[in-house]
Amino acid sequence: MIDRFRMKWLETQEEIKRLGRYQRPFDGDLPHRLLILGVDHRIPQSQVYPFHYYRRALKQAGVEVREANVARYGETGESAPKGASAVAIQSTMDLTEAQFDRLLDRVRRANPKARITYMDWFAPTDLRFAEMMAERVDLYLSKHLLRDRAAYGHPTLGDTTLMDFYGRHFGLDQEAQCFAVPDGFWEKLRLGPSFVTAPFMLPVFDRGAFPEGARPIDLHARIAVAGTPWYQKMRQGCADAVDALGGVNKLVGTGIRHDRFLEELRRSKICFSPFGYGEVCWRDFEAVMCGAVLLKQDMGHVETDPDLFVPGETYVPLRWDLSDFDEVVRGLLADPARRERIARAAFQKMQDYARSSRFVEQMTPLWQVTA
């Protein structure tokens, strides 16, 4: 395990590069020049970081990478390299068509032959920008998708799968929403990695080892509850399930520093990582990185790559109403061999991804038309 001081140093060095090396003009000696217009926040940056982490492998594949802040670029179009052959764009969730058209105009004037990708880093599994992007970009990259593509393009109560289920479950009054998916969009859709590529995780999976040591904490379950009505009710139900679990050494509450949070996970047998505003959460991957068994509502409806959510193999699923919570937790605590097998298999799967060429293979359509 890379310690937090080493990780902080690595993150600082990466930030220096983002503000310097990655914004200089393209050298122009490689066939592909990729410009990333990213959102400067830790969640979307987890989608951008691997382009820099794997820069040597990308260079071997003929790709030169640069990055600029999308907000500043949209204001002036300056401080970004020109002449890219591919441009990948992130945005905030309140993006309008007019804003995106203005941004695209700047992009195309500076990079007239560029292949354009929209990078969806949002927590929910919906495709809310599919209609906006269908005729404007060459590719649409998402961190996670519904396995059943036919589930898209239909009305939901609220704007996400989770809002729909928990709104109905708790009898909430929510406005119906439908995000249209135009013809031809599916050919542009691509699935990329989720939080495994975050700056504080990817190097650990790549260079580290499965964390050994004592695990005196039975259940790690720090659950924030405050939020929108459906989220609050869903998360309160999770907190109540944990509170009702007697005779178990558990950690609850919120407000702990991140490095201490991770240290707790390294001393925990099981980590309960409930849904957030989307199904896939930071904590899913943090638990695996720290060697705790991931316990979560059933993720069978979600597709990720690498796939962290193989039931009974890399995580342990729960019913969405948590009616089996007590039984599942106690069963895991009574079976250390099973816990060890699942925790190690999950870590190994993420490590295999980090140490492979899979990321470059996934991203190749961004700069190269593939069959």
XYZ file of C-alpha atoms in Angstrom:
371
model
C 0.000 0.000 0.000
C 1.366 3.430 -0.950
C 1.194 5.611 2.175
C -0.766 8.856 2.245
C 2.329 11.069 2.214
C 3.604 9.383 -0.935
C 0.161 9.663 -2.504
C -0.073 13.362 -1.605
C 3.297 13.945 -3.236
C 2.179 12.095 -6.366
C -1.053 14.098 -6.545
C 0.874 17.374 -6.121
C 3.274 16.426 -8.911
C 0.346 15.538 -11.160
C -1.284 18.904 -10.459
C 1.938 20.709 -11.372
C 1.977 18.827 -14.668
C -1.676 19.656 -15.315
C -0.894 23.345 -14.874
C 2.235 23.180 -16.999
C 3.370 20.273 -19.148
C -0.092 19.146 -20.188
C -1.028 22.627 -21.439
C 1.983 23.297 -23.663
C 1.578 23.126 -27.468
C 1.537 19.729 -29.146
C 4.948 18.491 -30.228
C 3.387 17.240 -33.444
C 5.637 14.229 -33.888
C 2.901 11.631 -33.230
C -0.046 10.763 -35.496
C -2.719 11.456 -32.848
C -3.033 14.617 -30.740
C -5.683 14.407 -27.986
C -6.870 17.538 -26.186
C -8.973 16.993 -23.061
C -11.184 19.865 -21.913
C -11.822 18.822 -18.333
C -13.831 19.992 -15.339
C -11.549 20.897 -12.451
C -13.127 18.774 -9.701
C -12.049 15.491 -8.136
C -14.926 13.434 -9.563
C -14.530 14.372 -13.253
C -10.749 14.426 -12.845
C -10.864 10.723 -11.975
C -11.951 10.242 -15.601
C -9.110 12.427 -16.915
C -6.211 11.257 -14.742
C -5.562 7.914 -16.508
C -4.803 9.745 -19.766
C -1.820 11.232 -17.974
C -0.961 8.189 -15.870
C -0.697 6.010 -18.981
C 0.993 8.695 -21.076
C 3.932 6.412 -21.945
C 1.623 3.645 -23.173
C -0.399 6.213 -25.090
C 2.762 7.609 -26.635
C 3.704 4.112 -27.781
C 0.236 3.933 -29.378
C 0.989 7.184 -31.203
C -1.034 9.511 -28.975
C 0.072 12.824 -27.491
C -2.155 14.152 -24.659
C -2.825 17.692 -23.474
C -5.428 19.075 -21.063
C -7.104 22.427 -20.476
C -9.837 23.654 -18.149
C -13.130 23.559 -20.036
C -14.626 26.553 -18.199
C -11.694 28.828 -19.017
C -11.517 27.475 -22.553
C -15.194 28.205 -23.067
C -14.681 31.797 -21.948
C -11.672 32.681 -24.101
C -10.500 29.677 -26.094
C -6.998 30.551 -24.970
C -4.406 28.663 -22.896
C -5.012 25.437 -24.788
C -3.000 23.749 -27.534
C -4.346 23.995 -31.078
C -4.297 21.504 -33.907
C -5.652 18.513 -31.997
C -6.774 15.517 -34.043
C -9.154 14.507 -31.218
C -10.882 16.518 -28.488
C -12.605 15.034 -25.429
C -14.968 17.356 -23.567
C -16.434 17.269 -20.067
C -19.076 19.672 -18.763
C -21.210 20.464 -15.748
C -24.659 18.895 -15.429
C -26.446 22.194 -16.180
C -24.990 22.432 -19.700
C -27.358 23.917 -22.297
C -27.366 23.405 -26.051
C -26.440 27.047 -26.623
C -23.462 26.782 -24.265
C -22.233 23.596 -25.901
C -22.610 25.039 -29.393
C -20.490 28.050 -28.423
C -17.868 25.738 -26.950
C -17.890 23.507 -30.034
C -17.452 26.535 -32.255
C -14.237 27.453 -30.391
C -13.051 23.848 -30.488
C -13.631 23.432 -34.221
C -12.025 26.744 -35.161
C -8.833 25.748 -33.311
C -9.006 22.045 -34.236
C -10.949 21.867 -37.524
C -10.347 18.177 -38.251
C -10.698 16.870 -34.707
C -12.785 13.863 -33.742
C -15.039 15.017 -30.861
C -15.956 12.960 -27.775
C -18.255 13.955 -24.942
C -17.123 12.499 -21.585
C -20.032 11.851 -19.202
C -18.639 11.687 -15.646
C -21.965 12.040 -13.822
C -23.081 9.787 -10.966
C -26.445 8.588 -12.380
C -26.690 5.906 -15.060
C -29.050 7.936 -17.256
C -28.060 9.423 -20.614
C -29.507 12.883 -20.115
C -27.338 14.467 -22.807
C -27.882 11.802 -25.472
C -30.281 13.956 -27.502
C -28.046 17.020 -27.236
C -24.901 15.156 -28.243
C -26.251 12.763 -30.884
C -25.593 15.062 -33.852
C -22.832 17.133 -32.278
C -20.145 14.607 -31.338
C -18.485 11.524 -32.786
C -18.460 9.541 -29.524
C -20.160 9.603 -26.123
C -18.089 8.088 -23.303
C -19.732 7.052 -20.007
C -18.301 5.596 -16.774
C -21.238 3.222 -16.249
C -24.387 2.203 -18.086
C -27.592 0.254 -17.589
C -27.021 -3.295 -18.848
C -30.428 -3.276 -20.474
C -30.075 -0.549 -23.097
C -33.801 -0.902 -23.794
C -34.405 0.675 -20.380
C -33.266 4.014 -21.797
C -35.633 6.446 -23.457
C -38.573 5.654 -21.164
C -40.209 7.915 -18.557
C -39.139 7.657 -14.906
C -40.477 9.310 -11.794
C -37.608 11.690 -11.217
C -34.575 11.853 -13.464
C -32.685 8.703 -12.443
C -33.261 4.984 -11.980
C -32.719 5.390 -8.252
C -35.124 8.316 -7.949
C -37.739 6.279 -9.730
C -37.368 3.192 -7.504
C -37.058 4.948 -4.156
C -39.630 7.594 -5.036
C -42.147 4.831 -5.675
C -40.924 2.800 -2.686
C -41.445 5.695 -0.290
C -44.517 7.146 -2.030
C -42.878 10.447 -2.949
C -44.429 12.960 -5.328
C -41.860 13.278 -8.123
C -42.200 14.742 -11.595
C -41.916 12.312 -14.501
C -38.846 12.702 -16.702
C -37.816 11.161 -20.000
C -34.413 11.526 -21.648
C -34.779 10.753 -25.324
C -32.183 8.595 -27.093
C -32.136 9.410 -30.831
C -31.552 6.933 -33.621
C -27.864 6.469 -34.309
C -26.764 7.354 -30.779
C -25.973 3.774 -29.748
C -23.233 3.508 -32.355
C -21.486 6.437 -30.665
C -21.784 5.178 -27.105
C -18.688 3.786 -25.371
C -18.099 2.502 -21.833
C -14.989 3.592 -19.952
C -13.644 2.908 -16.455
C -15.132 4.317 -13.273
C -13.398 5.428 -10.050
C -10.654 2.818 -10.273
C -8.726 5.445 -12.266
C -8.817 8.132 -9.545
C -5.397 9.667 -8.731
C -5.275 8.194 -5.218
C -6.338 4.716 -6.346
C -4.900 3.865 -9.745
C -1.236 3.940 -8.581
C -2.130 1.734 -5.607
C -3.775 -0.915 -7.775
C -0.906 -0.682 -10.252
C 2.066 -0.697 -7.874
C 0.693 -1.832 -4.531
C -0.272 -5.167 -2.993
C -3.341 -6.497 -1.246
C -3.314 -4.973 2.264
C -2.578 -7.515 4.950
C -3.056 -7.173 8.699
C -5.641 -7.461 11.443
C -9.228 -6.377 10.780
C -10.840 -5.806 14.187
C -13.725 -3.731 12.763
C -16.579 -5.984 11.652
C -18.561 -3.466 9.617
C -17.552 -0.072 8.265
C -20.752 1.896 7.632
C -20.282 5.659 7.787
C -23.422 6.922 6.057
C -24.275 10.564 5.332
C -28.040 11.037 5.220
C -28.800 14.692 4.397
C -29.878 15.395 0.827
C -32.860 15.510 -1.506
C -36.061 13.787 -0.276
C -35.584 10.416 -2.027
C -31.864 10.329 -1.209
C -32.456 11.143 2.435
C -35.073 8.419 2.827
C -32.945 5.846 1.009
C -29.833 6.640 3.041
C -31.758 6.827 6.319
C -33.043 3.333 5.611
C -29.430 2.207 5.211
C -28.407 3.869 8.468
C -31.379 2.290 10.258
C -30.416 -1.180 8.994
C -26.928 -0.696 10.402
C -28.248 0.615 13.725
C -30.532 -2.417 14.083
C -27.587 -4.781 13.745
C -26.672 -5.827 17.268
C -23.594 -7.575 18.624
C -21.337 -6.353 15.800
C -18.304 -4.075 16.046
C -19.226 -1.324 13.582
C -18.139 2.187 12.653
C -20.842 4.770 11.954
C -21.086 8.557 11.760
C -19.553 11.054 9.335
C -17.033 13.886 9.208
C -13.812 11.891 9.286
C -10.728 12.949 7.316
C -10.214 10.974 4.117
C -6.861 9.389 5.041
C -8.334 8.214 8.357
C -11.386 6.915 6.518
C -9.118 4.778 4.345
C -7.134 3.598 7.363
C -10.393 2.463 8.971
C -11.244 0.507 5.833
C -7.866 -1.229 6.008
C -8.889 -2.466 9.475
C -12.424 -3.494 8.466
C -13.777 -6.882 7.452
C -16.808 -5.538 5.570
C -17.615 -2.159 4.029
C -21.251 -1.228 3.448
C -21.264 1.155 0.482
C -24.885 2.139 -0.201
C -26.104 3.906 -3.315
C -25.449 7.624 -3.548
C -26.975 9.917 -6.165
C -25.821 7.247 -8.573
C -25.284 3.538 -8.159
C -21.478 3.516 -8.443
C -19.669 5.250 -5.576
C -16.131 6.193 -4.551
C -16.452 3.888 -1.558
C -16.989 0.816 -3.738
C -13.446 1.097 -5.039
C -11.971 2.440 -1.796
C -13.229 -0.659 0.013
C -11.599 -2.937 -2.555
C -8.354 -0.937 -2.485
C -8.244 -1.325 1.298
C -9.038 -5.052 1.294
C -12.520 -4.926 2.842
C -15.391 -6.972 1.412
C -17.709 -4.691 -0.561
C -21.350 -4.947 0.545
C -23.882 -3.064 -1.561
C -27.400 -3.071 -2.956
C -27.640 -5.409 -5.953
C -25.786 -3.931 -8.951
C -26.946 -6.469 -11.515
C -28.551 -3.759 -13.631
C -25.317 -1.749 -14.042
C -22.460 -2.355 -16.469
C -18.937 -1.209 -15.628
C -15.533 -1.946 -17.180
C -13.589 -3.239 -15.339
C -16.559 -5.009 -13.781
C -16.318 -4.683 -10.023
C -19.811 -5.983 -9.439
C -19.745 -9.744 -9.940
C -22.046 -11.106 -7.195
C -20.392 -13.450 -4.734
C -17.070 -13.063 -6.530
C -15.999 -9.422 -6.196
C -18.798 -8.002 -4.015
C -21.778 -9.168 -1.978
C -25.193 -7.888 -3.116
C -28.141 -6.902 -0.933
C -31.809 -6.545 -1.755
C -32.687 -2.935 -2.484
C -35.092 -2.865 0.486
C -32.302 -4.257 2.745
C -34.620 -6.937 4.094
C -31.683 -9.387 4.041
C -29.120 -7.011 5.582
C -28.825 -8.711 8.989
C -28.647 -12.195 7.483
C -26.016 -11.287 4.873
C -23.742 -9.415 7.275
C -23.812 -12.146 9.892
C -23.221 -14.781 7.254
C -20.105 -12.952 6.049
C -18.782 -12.436 9.557
C -19.152 -16.160 10.223
C -17.195 -17.113 7.095
C -13.672 -15.609 7.071
C -12.563 -17.798 4.168
C -15.331 -16.419 1.979
C -14.490 -12.858 2.968
C -10.842 -13.401 2.137
C -11.669 -14.912 -1.235
C -14.014 -12.092 -2.281
C -11.781 -9.259 -1.060
C -8.707 -10.679 -2.795
C -10.574 -11.424 -6.028
C -11.893 -7.857 -6.191
C -8.462 -6.358 -5.545
C -6.878 -8.670 -8.122
C -9.447 -7.735 -10.749
C -8.755 -4.021 -10.316
C -5.014 -4.675 -10.256
C -5.171 -6.726 -13.448
C -6.905 -3.787 -15.120
C -4.435 -1.202 -13.781
C -1.429 -3.236 -14.927
C -2.795 -4.055 -18.377
C -3.176 -2.123 -21.620
C -6.948 -2.173 -21.226
C -7.353 1.592 -20.703
C -5.554 2.415 -23.944
C -7.672 -0.174 -25.765
C -10.875 1.311 -24.328
C -9.929 4.837 -25.350
C -8.647 4.081 -28.858
C -11.992 5.048 -30.528
C -11.527 8.591 -29.203
C -8.763 9.271 -31.715
C -9.119 6.451 -34.188
C -12.096 5.097 -36.110
C -12.265 1.377 -35.358
C -14.174 -1.394 -37.057
